[in-house]
PDB file of C-alpha atoms in Angstrom:
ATOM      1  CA  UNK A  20     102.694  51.618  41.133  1.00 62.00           C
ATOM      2  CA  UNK A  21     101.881  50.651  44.512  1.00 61.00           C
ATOM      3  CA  UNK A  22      98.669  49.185  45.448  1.00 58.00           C
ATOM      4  CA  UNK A  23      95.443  50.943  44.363  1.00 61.00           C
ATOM      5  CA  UNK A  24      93.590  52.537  48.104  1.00 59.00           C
ATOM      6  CA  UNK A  25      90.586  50.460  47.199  1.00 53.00           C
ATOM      7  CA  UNK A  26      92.100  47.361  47.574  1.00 48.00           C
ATOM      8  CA  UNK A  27      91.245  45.340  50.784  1.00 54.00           C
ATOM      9  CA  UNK A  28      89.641  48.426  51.607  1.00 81.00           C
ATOM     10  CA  UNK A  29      86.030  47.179  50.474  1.00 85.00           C
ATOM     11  CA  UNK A  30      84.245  43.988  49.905  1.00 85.00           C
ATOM     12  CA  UNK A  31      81.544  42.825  49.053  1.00 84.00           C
ATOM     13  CA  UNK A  32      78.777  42.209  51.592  1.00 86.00           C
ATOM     14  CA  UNK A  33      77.850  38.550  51.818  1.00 83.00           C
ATOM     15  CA  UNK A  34      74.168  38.387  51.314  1.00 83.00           C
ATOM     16  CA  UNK A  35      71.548  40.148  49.162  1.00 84.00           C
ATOM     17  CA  UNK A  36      69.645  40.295  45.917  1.00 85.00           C
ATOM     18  CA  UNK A  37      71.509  38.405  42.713  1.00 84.00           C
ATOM     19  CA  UNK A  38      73.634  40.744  40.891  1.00 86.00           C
ATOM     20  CA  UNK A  39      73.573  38.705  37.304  1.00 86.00           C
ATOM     21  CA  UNK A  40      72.815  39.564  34.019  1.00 90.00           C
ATOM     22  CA  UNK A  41      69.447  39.842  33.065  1.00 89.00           C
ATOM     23  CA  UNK A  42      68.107  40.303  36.319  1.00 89.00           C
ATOM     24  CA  UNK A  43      66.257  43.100  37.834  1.00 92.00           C
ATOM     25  CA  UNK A  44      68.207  44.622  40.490  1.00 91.00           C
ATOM     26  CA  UNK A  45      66.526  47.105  43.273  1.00 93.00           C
ATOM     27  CA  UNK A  46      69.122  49.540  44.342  1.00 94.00           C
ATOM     28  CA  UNK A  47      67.444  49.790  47.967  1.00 94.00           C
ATOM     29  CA  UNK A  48      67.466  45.942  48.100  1.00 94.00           C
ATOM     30  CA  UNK A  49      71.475  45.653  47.725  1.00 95.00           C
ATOM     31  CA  UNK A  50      73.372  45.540  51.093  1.00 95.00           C
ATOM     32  CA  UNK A  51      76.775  48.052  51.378  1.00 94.00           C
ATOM     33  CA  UNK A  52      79.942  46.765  50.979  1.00 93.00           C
ATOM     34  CA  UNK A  53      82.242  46.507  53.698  1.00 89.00           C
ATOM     35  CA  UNK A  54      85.010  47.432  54.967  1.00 84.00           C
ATOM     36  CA  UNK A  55      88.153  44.850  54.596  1.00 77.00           C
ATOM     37  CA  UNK A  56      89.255  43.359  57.789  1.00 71.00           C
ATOM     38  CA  UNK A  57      91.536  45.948  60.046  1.00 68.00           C
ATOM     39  CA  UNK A  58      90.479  48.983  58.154  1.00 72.00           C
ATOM     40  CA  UNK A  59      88.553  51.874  59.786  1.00 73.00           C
ATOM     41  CA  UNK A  60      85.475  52.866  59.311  1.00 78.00           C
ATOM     42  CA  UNK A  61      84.593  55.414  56.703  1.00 85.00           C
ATOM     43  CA  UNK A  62      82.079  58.361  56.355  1.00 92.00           C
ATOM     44  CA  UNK A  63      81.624  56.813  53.283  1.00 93.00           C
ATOM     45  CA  UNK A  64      79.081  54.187  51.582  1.00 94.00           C
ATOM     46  CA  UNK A  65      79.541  52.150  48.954  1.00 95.00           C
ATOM     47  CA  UNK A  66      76.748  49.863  47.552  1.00 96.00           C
ATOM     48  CA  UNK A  67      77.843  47.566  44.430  1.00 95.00           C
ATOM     49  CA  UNK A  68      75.563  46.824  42.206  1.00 94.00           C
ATOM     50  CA  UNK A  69      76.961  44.429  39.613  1.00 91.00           C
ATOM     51  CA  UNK A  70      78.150  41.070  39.922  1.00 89.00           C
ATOM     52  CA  UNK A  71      81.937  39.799  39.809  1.00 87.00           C
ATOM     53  CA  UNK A  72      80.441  38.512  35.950  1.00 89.00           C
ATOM     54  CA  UNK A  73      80.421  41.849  35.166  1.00 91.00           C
ATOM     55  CA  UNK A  74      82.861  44.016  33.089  1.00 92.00           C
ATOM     56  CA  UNK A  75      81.749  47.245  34.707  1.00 93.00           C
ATOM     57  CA  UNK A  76      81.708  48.300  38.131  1.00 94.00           C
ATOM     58  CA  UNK A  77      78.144  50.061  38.439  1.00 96.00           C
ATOM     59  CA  UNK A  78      77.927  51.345  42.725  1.00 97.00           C
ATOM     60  CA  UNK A  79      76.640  53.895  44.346  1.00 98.00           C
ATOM     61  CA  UNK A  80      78.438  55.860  46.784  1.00 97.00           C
ATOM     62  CA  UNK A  81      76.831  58.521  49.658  1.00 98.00           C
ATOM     63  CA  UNK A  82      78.910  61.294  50.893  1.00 98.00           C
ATOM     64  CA  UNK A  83      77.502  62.690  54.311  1.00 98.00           C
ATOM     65  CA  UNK A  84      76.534  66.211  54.927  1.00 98.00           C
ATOM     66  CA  UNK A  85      79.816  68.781  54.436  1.00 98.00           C
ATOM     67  CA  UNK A  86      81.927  65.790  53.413  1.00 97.00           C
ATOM     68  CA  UNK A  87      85.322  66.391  51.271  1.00 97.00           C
ATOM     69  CA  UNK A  88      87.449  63.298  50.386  1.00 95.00           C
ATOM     70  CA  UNK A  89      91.111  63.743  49.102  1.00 94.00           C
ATOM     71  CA  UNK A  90      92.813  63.841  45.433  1.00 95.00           C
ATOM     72  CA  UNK A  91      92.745  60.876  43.460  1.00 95.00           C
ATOM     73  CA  UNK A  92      92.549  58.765  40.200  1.00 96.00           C
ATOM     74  CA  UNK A  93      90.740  56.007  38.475  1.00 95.00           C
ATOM     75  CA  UNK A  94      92.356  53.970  35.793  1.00 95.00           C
ATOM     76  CA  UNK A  95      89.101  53.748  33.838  1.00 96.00           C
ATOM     77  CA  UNK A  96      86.925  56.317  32.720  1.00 96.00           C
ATOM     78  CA  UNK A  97      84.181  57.181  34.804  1.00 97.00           C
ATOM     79  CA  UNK A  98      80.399  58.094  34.785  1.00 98.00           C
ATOM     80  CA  UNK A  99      78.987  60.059  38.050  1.00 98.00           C
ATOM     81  CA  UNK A 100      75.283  60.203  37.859  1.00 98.00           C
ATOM     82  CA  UNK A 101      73.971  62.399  40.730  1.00 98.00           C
ATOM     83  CA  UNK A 102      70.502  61.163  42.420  1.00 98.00           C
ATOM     84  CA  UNK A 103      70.955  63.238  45.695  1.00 98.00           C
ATOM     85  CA  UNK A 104      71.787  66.455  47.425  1.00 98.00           C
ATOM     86  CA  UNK A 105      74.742  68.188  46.198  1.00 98.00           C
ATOM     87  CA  UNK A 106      77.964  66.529  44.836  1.00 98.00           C
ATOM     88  CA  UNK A 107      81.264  69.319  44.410  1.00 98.00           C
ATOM     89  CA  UNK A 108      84.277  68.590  42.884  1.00 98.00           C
ATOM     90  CA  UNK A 109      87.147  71.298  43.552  1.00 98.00           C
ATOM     91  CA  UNK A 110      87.942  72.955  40.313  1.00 97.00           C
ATOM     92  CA  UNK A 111      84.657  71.952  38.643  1.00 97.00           C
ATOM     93  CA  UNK A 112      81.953  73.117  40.346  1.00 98.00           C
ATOM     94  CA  UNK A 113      78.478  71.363  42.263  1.00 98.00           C
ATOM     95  CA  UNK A 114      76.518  68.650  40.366  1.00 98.00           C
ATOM     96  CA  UNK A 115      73.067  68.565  41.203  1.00 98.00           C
ATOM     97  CA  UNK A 116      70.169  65.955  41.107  1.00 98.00           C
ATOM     98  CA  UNK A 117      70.459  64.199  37.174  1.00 98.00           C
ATOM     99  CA  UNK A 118      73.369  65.676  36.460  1.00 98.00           C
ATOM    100  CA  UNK A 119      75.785  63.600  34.904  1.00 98.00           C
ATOM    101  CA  UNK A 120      79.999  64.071  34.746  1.00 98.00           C
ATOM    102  CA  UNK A 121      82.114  62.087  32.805  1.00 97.00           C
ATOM    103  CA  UNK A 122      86.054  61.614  33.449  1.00 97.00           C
ATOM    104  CA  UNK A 123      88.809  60.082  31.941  1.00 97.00           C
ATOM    105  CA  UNK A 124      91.139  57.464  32.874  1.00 96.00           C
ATOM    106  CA  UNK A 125      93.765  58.156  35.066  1.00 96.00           C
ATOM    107  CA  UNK A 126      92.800  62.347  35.142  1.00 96.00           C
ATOM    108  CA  UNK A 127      93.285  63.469  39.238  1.00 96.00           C
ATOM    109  CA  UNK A 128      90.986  65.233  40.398  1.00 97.00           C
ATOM    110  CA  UNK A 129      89.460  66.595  43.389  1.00 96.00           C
ATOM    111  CA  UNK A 130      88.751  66.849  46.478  1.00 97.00           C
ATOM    112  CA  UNK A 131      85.706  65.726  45.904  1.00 97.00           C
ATOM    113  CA  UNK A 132      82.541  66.363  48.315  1.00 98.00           C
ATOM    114  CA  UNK A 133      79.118  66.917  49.255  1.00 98.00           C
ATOM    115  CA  UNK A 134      76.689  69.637  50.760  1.00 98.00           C
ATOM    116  CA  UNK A 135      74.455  70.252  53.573  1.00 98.00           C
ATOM    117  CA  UNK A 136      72.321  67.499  52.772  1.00 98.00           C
ATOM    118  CA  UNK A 137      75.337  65.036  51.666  1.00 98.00           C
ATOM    119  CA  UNK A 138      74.761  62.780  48.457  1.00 98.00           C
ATOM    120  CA  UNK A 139      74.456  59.725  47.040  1.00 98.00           C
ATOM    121  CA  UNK A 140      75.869  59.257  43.577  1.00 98.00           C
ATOM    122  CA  UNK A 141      75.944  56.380  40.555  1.00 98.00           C
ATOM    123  CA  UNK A 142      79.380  55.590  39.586  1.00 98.00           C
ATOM    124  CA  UNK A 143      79.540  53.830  36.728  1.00 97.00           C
ATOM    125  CA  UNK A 144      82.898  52.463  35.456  1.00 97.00           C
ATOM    126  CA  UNK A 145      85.374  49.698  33.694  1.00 93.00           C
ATOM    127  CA  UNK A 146      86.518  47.116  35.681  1.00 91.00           C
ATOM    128  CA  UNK A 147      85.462  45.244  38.816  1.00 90.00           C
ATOM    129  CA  UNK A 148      84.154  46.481  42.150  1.00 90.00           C
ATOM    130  CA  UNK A 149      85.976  47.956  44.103  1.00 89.00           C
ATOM    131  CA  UNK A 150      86.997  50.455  41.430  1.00 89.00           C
ATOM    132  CA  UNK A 151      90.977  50.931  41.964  1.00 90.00           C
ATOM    133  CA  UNK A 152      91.970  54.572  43.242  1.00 91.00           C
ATOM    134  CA  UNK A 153      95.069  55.832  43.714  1.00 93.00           C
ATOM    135  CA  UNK A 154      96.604  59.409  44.905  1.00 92.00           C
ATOM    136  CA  UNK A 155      98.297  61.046  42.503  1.00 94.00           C
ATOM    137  CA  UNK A 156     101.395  62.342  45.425  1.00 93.00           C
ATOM    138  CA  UNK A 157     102.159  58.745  45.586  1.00 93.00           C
ATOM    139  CA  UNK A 158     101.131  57.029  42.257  1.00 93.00           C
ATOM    140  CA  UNK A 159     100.745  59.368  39.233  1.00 93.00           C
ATOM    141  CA  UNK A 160      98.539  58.820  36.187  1.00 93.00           C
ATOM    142  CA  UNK A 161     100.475  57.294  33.544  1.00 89.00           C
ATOM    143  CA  UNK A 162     101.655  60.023  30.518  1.00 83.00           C
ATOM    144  CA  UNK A 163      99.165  59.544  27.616  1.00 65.00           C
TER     145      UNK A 163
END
């Protein structure tokens, strides 16, 4: 498999409120991540909101208005929990405000987008920030 497209495409921002355990976190009070040195910019936001200490990757992500991303995968399963606009996922339908999908590991899927208002979305998830993703033309899910 070759290397997931999250990889030195986000980091961390250096900065901001401490992500540790027990500690009350303000999502408006975390700084975005940012993008990994010689990549371009993105439409997209990504805000983590966990620590490295953590086994989870809990972010939030904003799509802007009319946005539509490509096909891809996550090797964990993940938790969307939508807490703006209108989030659309090609062969699934639009998520609205407190709705909640679920997905499994390594299940393509997409494209996935937003509507005339774009959205911001919880993604919560197993692993580390970034969250690996891969396209399925170049890296398929492993067979279950």
């Amino acid at each position: 498999m070759s290397e997931p497209v999250t990889i030195e495409t986000w980091r961390r921002p250096d900065g901001g409120p401490e992500l540790g355990p027990r500690s009350i976190i303000h999502i408006a009070d975390v700084p975005r991540a940012e993008r990994g040195a010689g990549r371009v910019d993105s439409p997209i936001s990504l805000t983590p909101l966990t620590g490295d200490g953590c086994d989870l990757a809990v972010l939030t992500f904003t799509l802007p208005p009319n946005y539509v991303g490509k096909r891809h995968w996550h090797p964990a399963d993940t938790v969307y929990v939508i807490r703006r606009g209108q989030f659309t996922v090609a062969g699934e339908g639009t998520y609205e405000v407190g709705d909640i999908r679920w997905v499994k590991a390594g299940t393509p899927y997409g494209p996935e987008g937003a509507g005339p208002d774009g959205c911001e979305v919880m993604l919560i998830a197993a692993g580390k920030f970034p969250l690996p993703t891969y396209d399925p033309a170049i890296d398929p899910p492993p067979e279950h």
